[in-house]
CSV table of C-alpha atoms in Angstrom, one decimal:
chain,number,residue,atom,x,y,z
B,1,MET,CA,-48.2,84.0,40.2
B,2,SER,CA,-50.2,80.8,40.4
B,3,ARG,CA,-50.0,78.4,37.4
B,4,SER,CA,-53.1,79.9,35.7
B,5,PRO,CA,-51.9,83.5,35.7
B,6,GLN,CA,-48.4,82.3,34.6
B,7,GLN,CA,-50.0,80.5,31.6
B,8,THR,CA,-52.1,83.6,30.8
B,9,PHE,CA,-49.0,85.8,31.0
B,10,PHE,CA,-47.1,83.4,28.6
B,11,ASP,CA,-50.1,83.3,26.1
B,12,LEU,CA,-50.2,87.1,26.2
B,13,THR,CA,-46.5,87.6,25.5
B,14,CYS,CA,-46.8,85.2,22.6
B,15,ALA,CA,-49.7,87.1,21.2
B,16,LEU,CA,-47.8,90.4,21.5
B,17,VAL,CA,-45.0,89.0,19.4
B,18,GLU,CA,-47.1,87.2,16.8
B,19,SER,CA,-49.9,89.8,16.1
B,20,ARG,CA,-49.5,91.6,12.7
B,21,SER,CA,-52.5,94.0,12.8
B,22,LEU,CA,-54.4,95.9,15.5
B,23,ALA,CA,-57.5,93.8,14.8
B,24,GLN,CA,-55.6,90.6,15.3
B,25,PHE,CA,-53.9,92.0,18.3
B,26,GLN,CA,-57.3,92.9,19.9
B,27,GLU,CA,-58.7,89.5,19.1
B,28,ARG,CA,-55.8,87.6,20.7
B,29,THR,CA,-55.0,89.8,23.7
B,30,GLU,CA,-58.2,91.4,24.8
B,31,PRO,CA,-59.6,88.3,26.8
B,32,LEU,CA,-56.1,87.6,28.2
B,33,LEU,CA,-55.6,91.1,29.5
B,34,ALA,CA,-59.1,91.2,30.9
B,35,LYS,CA,-58.4,87.9,32.8
B,36,LEU,CA,-54.9,88.8,33.9
B,37,PHE,CA,-55.8,92.3,35.3
B,38,GLN,CA,-59.4,91.4,36.3
B,39,ALA,CA,-60.6,94.2,34.1
B,40,ASP,CA,-64.2,94.7,32.9
B,41,HIS,CA,-63.2,96.4,29.7
B,42,VAL,CA,-60.1,96.6,27.6
B,43,ALA,CA,-59.4,99.2,24.9
B,44,PHE,CA,-56.5,99.6,22.4
B,45,CYS,CA,-55.7,102.8,20.6
B,46,ARG,CA,-53.4,103.4,17.7
B,47,MET,CA,-52.4,107.1,17.1
B,48,HIS,CA,-51.2,108.4,13.8
B,49,PRO,CA,-51.5,111.8,12.1
B,50,ASP,CA,-52.7,110.2,8.9
B,51,LEU,CA,-55.7,108.6,10.5
B,52,PRO,CA,-58.9,110.6,9.8
B,53,THR,CA,-59.5,111.4,13.5
B,54,GLY,CA,-55.9,110.8,14.8
B,55,PHE,CA,-57.2,107.8,16.9
B,56,GLU,CA,-58.0,104.3,15.9
B,57,TRP,CA,-59.7,102.5,18.7
B,58,ARG,CA,-60.4,98.7,19.0
B,59,ALA,CA,-62.7,97.8,21.9
B,60,SER,CA,-65.4,95.2,22.2
B,61,THR,CA,-67.4,96.8,25.0
B,62,THR,CA,-66.4,100.5,25.1
B,63,GLY,CA,-66.4,101.3,21.3
B,64,HIS,CA,-69.6,103.4,21.6
B,65,PHE,CA,-67.9,105.4,24.5
B,66,LEU,CA,-64.7,106.0,22.5
B,67,GLN,CA,-66.0,106.6,19.0
B,68,SER,CA,-66.1,110.4,19.6
B,69,TYR,CA,-62.9,110.4,21.6
B,70,TYR,CA,-61.1,112.7,19.1
B,71,GLN,CA,-63.6,115.4,20.0
B,72,TRP,CA,-63.0,115.4,23.8
B,73,PHE,CA,-59.6,113.7,24.4
B,74,ARG,CA,-58.1,116.9,25.7
B,75,ASP,CA,-60.7,116.7,28.6
B,76,ASP,CA,-59.7,113.1,29.4
B,77,PHE,CA,-57.6,113.1,32.6
B,78,VAL,CA,-56.0,109.8,31.3
B,79,PHE,CA,-54.7,111.4,28.1
B,80,ARG,CA,-53.5,114.5,29.8
B,81,TRP,CA,-51.5,112.5,32.3
B,82,LEU,CA,-50.1,109.9,29.9
B,83,SER,CA,-49.1,112.3,27.1
B,84,ARG,CA,-46.6,113.9,29.5
B,85,ARG,CA,-45.4,110.5,30.9
B,86,PRO,CA,-45.2,108.0,28.1
B,87,ASN,CA,-44.0,104.3,28.3
B,88,THR,CA,-45.0,104.0,31.9
B,89,ALA,CA,-48.1,102.3,33.4
B,90,TRP,CA,-50.3,104.5,35.5
B,91,SER,CA,-53.5,104.0,37.5
B,92,ASP,CA,-56.3,106.5,38.0
B,93,THR,CA,-55.3,106.8,41.7
B,94,GLU,CA,-51.9,108.3,40.7
B,95,MET,CA,-53.3,110.3,37.8
B,96,LEU,CA,-56.1,112.0,39.8
B,97,ARG,CA,-54.0,112.7,43.0
B,98,GLY,CA,-57.0,112.9,45.3
B,99,GLN,CA,-59.6,114.1,42.8
B,100,LYS,CA,-62.7,111.9,42.7
B,101,VAL,CA,-63.1,110.0,39.4
B,102,THR,CA,-66.8,110.8,39.5
B,103,GLU,CA,-65.9,114.5,39.1
B,104,THR,CA,-64.1,113.9,35.8
B,105,GLU,CA,-65.4,114.4,32.2
B,106,THR,CA,-64.3,110.9,31.4
B,107,TYR,CA,-66.6,109.4,34.1
B,108,ARG,CA,-69.4,111.7,33.1
B,109,ARG,CA,-69.2,110.5,29.5
B,110,SER,CA,-68.9,106.9,30.5
B,111,ARG,CA,-72.2,107.2,32.4
B,112,ALA,CA,-73.8,108.9,29.4
B,113,SER,CA,-72.7,105.8,27.4
B,114,ASP,CA,-74.4,103.4,29.9
B,115,LEU,CA,-71.0,102.5,31.5
B,116,ASN,CA,-69.6,103.1,35.0
B,117,LEU,CA,-65.8,103.4,34.5
B,118,ARG,CA,-64.6,103.9,38.1
B,119,HIS,CA,-61.0,102.9,37.6
B,120,VAL,CA,-58.4,102.8,34.8
B,121,LEU,CA,-54.9,101.3,34.4
B,122,ALA,CA,-53.2,102.5,31.2
B,123,ALA,CA,-50.0,103.1,29.3
B,124,LEU,CA,-49.1,105.4,26.4
B,125,LEU,CA,-46.6,103.7,24.1
B,126,ALA,CA,-44.4,106.2,22.3
B,127,PRO,CA,-41.2,104.7,20.7
B,128,ALA,CA,-38.2,107.0,20.0
B,129,GLN,CA,-38.7,106.9,16.2
B,130,GLN,CA,-42.3,108.1,16.6
B,131,VAL,CA,-43.6,105.2,14.5
B,132,GLY,CA,-46.2,102.8,15.9
B,133,SER,CA,-47.4,104.8,18.8
B,134,GLY,CA,-50.4,103.6,20.7
B,135,ALA,CA,-52.1,103.0,24.1
B,136,VAL,CA,-53.7,100.3,26.1
B,137,ALA,CA,-56.4,101.1,28.7
B,138,LEU,CA,-57.9,98.7,31.2
B,139,TYR,CA,-61.1,99.8,32.9
B,140,SER,CA,-63.0,98.5,36.0
B,141,GLU,CA,-66.5,99.2,37.1
B,142,ARG,CA,-65.8,97.9,40.6
B,143,ASN,CA,-65.1,100.0,43.7
B,144,ARG,CA,-61.7,98.4,44.2
B,145,ALA,CA,-58.9,100.2,42.4
B,146,PHE,CA,-56.2,98.4,40.4
B,147,SER,CA,-53.4,97.3,42.8
B,148,PRO,CA,-49.8,98.4,42.7
B,149,GLU,CA,-48.9,94.8,41.7
B,150,MET,CA,-51.1,95.1,38.6
B,151,ARG,CA,-49.5,98.4,37.7
B,152,ARG,CA,-46.0,96.8,38.0
B,153,LEU,CA,-47.3,93.9,35.8
B,154,LEU,CA,-48.5,96.3,33.1
B,155,GLN,CA,-45.1,98.1,33.3
B,156,ARG,CA,-43.4,94.7,32.6
B,157,LEU,CA,-45.5,94.3,29.5
B,158,THR,CA,-45.0,97.8,28.2
B,159,PRO,CA,-41.8,97.1,26.1
B,160,ALA,CA,-43.6,94.2,24.4
B,161,LEU,CA,-46.7,96.2,23.8
B,162,SER,CA,-44.7,99.0,22.3
B,163,GLY,CA,-42.9,96.5,20.0
B,164,ALA,CA,-46.3,95.1,18.9
B,165,PHE,CA,-47.5,98.6,17.8
B,166,GLN,CA,-44.3,99.1,15.9
B,167,ASN,CA,-44.9,95.9,14.1
B,168,PHE,CA,-48.3,97.0,12.9
B,169,SER,CA,-46.6,100.0,11.2
B,170,ARG,CA,-43.9,97.8,9.6
B,171,PHE,CA,-46.5,95.5,8.1
B,172,GLU,CA,-48.5,98.4,6.9
B,173,ALA,CA,-45.5,99.5,5.0
B,174,LEU,CA,-45.0,96.1,3.5
B,175,SER,CA,-48.6,96.0,2.3
B,176,ALA,CA,-47.7,98.7,-0.2
B,177,HIS,CA,-46.5,96.0,-2.5
B,178,SER,CA,-49.4,94.7,-4.7
B,179,GLN,CA,-48.5,91.0,-4.2
B,180,LEU,CA,-48.5,91.2,-0.5
B,181,LEU,CA,-51.7,93.3,-0.6
B,182,GLU,CA,-53.5,90.5,-2.4
B,183,GLU,CA,-52.2,87.9,0.0
B,184,LEU,CA,-53.1,89.9,3.1
B,185,LEU,CA,-56.7,90.4,1.8
B,186,ARG,CA,-57.0,86.6,1.2
B,187,GLN,CA,-55.6,85.8,4.7
B,188,GLU,CA,-57.9,88.4,6.4
B,189,GLY,CA,-60.9,87.0,4.6
B,190,ALA,CA,-61.8,90.5,3.6
B,191,HIS,CA,-64.6,91.3,1.2
B,192,ALA,CA,-62.7,93.9,-1.0
B,193,ILE,CA,-62.2,95.3,-4.4
B,194,VAL,CA,-59.0,97.2,-5.3
B,195,LEU,CA,-59.1,99.8,-8.1
B,196,ASP,CA,-56.3,101.7,-9.8
B,197,GLY,CA,-56.1,105.4,-10.4
B,198,GLN,CA,-58.1,105.1,-13.7
B,199,ARG,CA,-61.1,103.6,-11.8
B,200,ARG,CA,-60.2,100.1,-13.3
B,201,GLU,CA,-60.5,97.0,-11.2
B,202,PHE,CA,-57.0,95.8,-10.1
B,203,TYR,CA,-58.0,93.0,-7.7
B,204,ARG,CA,-61.1,91.5,-6.1
B,205,THR,CA,-61.6,88.9,-3.4
B,206,GLU,CA,-64.1,86.1,-4.3
B,207,ALA,CA,-66.5,86.9,-1.4
B,208,ALA,CA,-66.9,90.6,-2.5
B,209,THR,CA,-69.0,89.6,-5.6
B,210,SER,CA,-71.5,87.5,-3.6
B,211,VAL,CA,-71.9,90.2,-1.0
B,212,LEU,CA,-72.8,92.8,-3.6
B,213,GLN,CA,-75.1,90.5,-5.4
B,214,ARG,CA,-76.9,89.6,-2.2
B,215,TRP,CA,-77.4,93.3,-1.2
B,216,PHE,CA,-78.1,94.5,-4.7
B,217,PRO,CA,-79.8,91.6,-6.5
B,218,SER,CA,-81.1,93.7,-9.4
B,219,ARG,CA,-78.5,94.0,-12.2
B,220,SER,CA,-79.9,97.4,-13.1
B,221,ASP,CA,-78.6,98.7,-9.7
B,222,ARG,CA,-75.0,97.6,-10.5
B,223,ASP,CA,-72.6,98.7,-13.2
B,224,ASP,CA,-70.6,96.4,-15.5
B,225,GLY,CA,-68.1,95.8,-12.7
B,226,GLY,CA,-70.8,94.8,-10.3
B,227,ILE,CA,-70.5,97.9,-8.1
B,228,PRO,CA,-73.8,99.7,-7.2
B,229,ARG,CA,-74.2,102.8,-9.5
B,230,ALA,CA,-74.9,105.1,-6.6
B,231,TRP,CA,-71.6,104.0,-5.0
B,232,ARG,CA,-69.7,104.5,-8.2
B,233,GLU,CA,-70.7,108.1,-8.4
B,234,ARG,CA,-69.8,108.7,-4.8
B,235,MET,CA,-66.4,107.0,-5.3
B,236,ASP,CA,-65.6,108.9,-8.5
B,237,THR,CA,-66.3,112.2,-6.8
B,238,PHE,CA,-64.2,111.2,-3.8
B,239,MET,CA,-61.3,110.1,-5.9
B,240,ALA,CA,-61.3,113.3,-7.9
B,241,GLY,CA,-61.3,115.5,-4.8
B,242,SER,CA,-59.0,113.4,-2.5
B,243,VAL,CA,-55.8,114.9,-1.2
B,244,LEU,CA,-53.0,112.8,-2.5
B,245,VAL,CA,-50.4,113.5,0.2
B,246,SER,CA,-51.8,111.1,2.7
B,247,PRO,CA,-54.1,108.1,2.9
B,248,THR,CA,-57.8,109.0,3.3
B,249,SER,CA,-61.1,107.1,3.4
B,250,LEU,CA,-64.8,107.5,2.9
B,251,ALA,CA,-67.2,105.4,4.9
B,252,TRP,CA,-70.9,104.8,4.8
B,253,ARG,CA,-73.5,102.2,5.8
B,254,GLU,CA,-76.4,100.4,4.0
B,255,ALA,CA,-79.1,99.3,6.4
B,256,ARG,CA,-81.6,96.5,5.7
B,257,GLY,CA,-83.8,95.5,8.6
B,258,MET,CA,-81.7,94.3,11.5
B,259,SER,CA,-78.6,93.9,9.3
B,260,ALA,CA,-76.2,96.4,7.8
B,261,LEU,CA,-73.4,96.6,5.2
B,262,GLU,CA,-70.5,98.8,6.3
B,263,VAL,CA,-68.6,100.2,3.4
B,264,CYS,CA,-65.1,101.8,3.5
B,265,PHE,CA,-63.5,103.3,0.4
B,266,THR,CA,-59.8,104.0,1.1
B,267,ARG,CA,-56.9,105.4,-0.9
B,268,LEU,CA,-54.0,103.0,-0.3
B,269,PRO,CA,-50.4,104.0,-0.1
B,270,LEU,CA,-48.7,104.3,-3.5
B,271,ILE,CA,-47.8,100.9,-4.9
B,272,GLU,CA,-44.8,101.1,-7.3
B,273,GLY,CA,-45.6,104.7,-7.7
B,274,ARG,CA,-49.2,104.0,-8.8
B,275,GLU,CA,-52.5,104.8,-7.1
B,276,ARG,CA,-54.6,102.1,-5.6
B,277,TRP,CA,-58.0,102.3,-4.0
B,278,GLU,CA,-59.7,99.7,-1.8
B,279,LEU,CA,-63.5,99.2,-1.5
B,280,ARG,CA,-64.0,97.1,1.6
B,281,LEU,CA,-67.3,95.6,2.7
B,282,LYS,CA,-68.4,94.2,6.1
B,283,GLU,CA,-71.7,92.6,6.8
B,284,VAL,CA,-73.0,93.3,10.3
B,285,HIS,CA,-75.9,91.4,11.9
B,286,ALA,CA,-76.8,93.3,15.0
B,287,ILE,CA,-78.1,90.6,17.3
B,288,PRO,CA,-78.9,86.8,17.2
B,289,GLU,CA,-82.1,85.9,15.5
B,290,LYS,CA,-82.9,83.4,18.3
B,291,TRP,CA,-83.5,86.4,20.6
B,292,ARG,CA,-86.8,86.9,18.8
B,293,ARG,CA,-88.1,84.0,20.8
B,294,LEU,CA,-87.2,85.6,24.1
B,295,LEU,CA,-88.1,89.2,23.4
B,296,SER,CA,-91.1,91.1,22.1
B,297,ALA,CA,-90.8,92.8,18.7
B,298,ARG,CA,-90.2,96.2,20.5
B,299,LEU,CA,-87.6,94.8,22.9
B,300,PHE,CA,-85.8,93.0,20.1
B,301,GLU,CA,-85.5,96.3,18.3
B,302,VAL,CA,-84.2,98.0,21.5
B,303,ALA,CA,-81.7,95.2,22.0
B,304,ALA,CA,-80.3,95.8,18.5
B,305,LEU,CA,-79.9,99.5,19.2
B,306,ILE,CA,-78.1,98.8,22.5
B,307,VAL,CA,-75.6,96.5,20.8
B,308,GLN,CA,-75.0,99.1,18.1
B,309,GLY,CA,-73.9,101.5,20.8
B,310,LEU,CA,-76.8,103.9,21.1
B,311,ALA,CA,-77.3,105.7,24.4
B,312,TYR,CA,-80.7,106.2,26.0
B,313,LYS,CA,-81.4,109.5,24.3
B,314,GLU,CA,-80.5,108.1,20.9
B,315,ILE,CA,-82.7,105.1,21.4
B,316,ALA,CA,-85.6,107.3,22.4
B,317,SER,CA,-85.1,109.5,19.3
B,318,LYS,CA,-84.8,106.4,17.0
B,319,LEU,CA,-88.0,104.8,18.4
B,320,ARG,CA,-89.8,108.1,18.9
B,321,ILE,CA,-90.4,107.5,22.6
B,322,SER,CA,-89.5,109.3,25.8
B,323,GLU,CA,-86.0,108.9,27.3
B,324,ASN,CA,-87.6,107.4,30.5
B,325,THR,CA,-89.5,104.8,28.4
B,326,ALA,CA,-86.2,104.0,26.6
B,327,LYS,CA,-84.6,103.4,29.9
B,328,GLU,CA,-87.4,101.1,31.0
B,329,TYR,CA,-87.1,99.1,27.7
B,330,VAL,CA,-83.4,98.8,28.1
B,331,GLN,CA,-83.7,97.4,31.7
B,332,LEU,CA,-86.4,95.0,30.5
B,333,VAL,CA,-84.0,93.7,27.8
B,334,TYR,CA,-81.3,93.1,30.4
B,335,GLU,CA,-83.8,91.3,32.7
B,336,LYS,CA,-85.2,89.1,29.9
B,337,LEU,CA,-81.7,88.1,28.7
B,338,LYS,CA,-80.3,87.8,32.2
B,339,VAL,CA,-77.4,90.3,31.8
B,340,SER,CA,-76.3,93.1,34.1
B,341,GLY,CA,-75.7,95.8,31.5
B,342,ARG,CA,-74.5,96.8,28.0
B,343,ALA,CA,-71.2,95.0,28.3
B,344,GLY,CA,-72.9,91.8,29.3
B,345,LEU,CA,-75.4,92.1,26.4
B,346,ILE,CA,-72.6,92.7,23.8
B,347,ASN,CA,-70.7,89.7,25.1
B,348,LEU,CA,-73.8,87.5,25.0
B,349,ALA,CA,-74.4,88.6,21.4
B,350,ARG,CA,-70.8,87.8,20.5
B,351,ARG,CA,-71.1,84.3,22.0
B,352,SER,CA,-74.6,83.5,20.6
């Protein structure tokens, strides 16, 4: 290794040890893994039977491709191979054994998502105690496959990666304590309200109030606790019908122009034998406002839909245009903003 890869490897191992959540893990390790393995895309998956779909994916540029993964994972050659050979790094060359990647369901779906995933290097992490299982996948859109040296390097990292996923589960268990729950919410900068089993407020982060007031300025739209009345009815119905044997969640989205408020209402693990529910808010601004100076009103709208993960067919349906016209608009957006594709556009939006 040259000095630069050595430093990258050192920074990566530090991040693996110090990360306390999958979101933090992604933020700290995604750029390092992309650089170290010369990957175009990096995706992290946490697998747990209590998750609504069984899979929790974190990926900056392939999230739109993986969001429905739970519906087709059995057709994914990567999952089929890794599930029988855990804790070992494998490349698509070994997994496919002569079959062309372009003939796989995985590749077909990547093309439908405006990606061109030609090669993959991945490892399934399955500790003996069956807690903290997950996976790491590195994707390349280039013709050159991942080298044997890169496979060996990922294999060297596999024990540390497995340990990181186990840590996520340990810290989740700790968050069952109310004091730590409050501290974690503060540290994460979350916009959240925690309720008890009687629908009474247990804890609220300071930012949550301002977010609700900004999105629902009329007091008549909010109840005495500041929660939108329509939400409260939805939450009460969900709490009354929720299965209590495992954590569960309800999610929805409020859209206002080019911005959205993502809402997740989740039943937390029992805290001292008592029920707790979390209402978490996240504001999403699709694309930078300064792009309005570079794009027409229509192309600005198209750019927002691309960043949100919509494929050509979905963009066409949303804008009530033909799929061919949608493709032309998408290419114009890429040309105007001087990017080569969806991944470049998303990265540009994140940097702007």
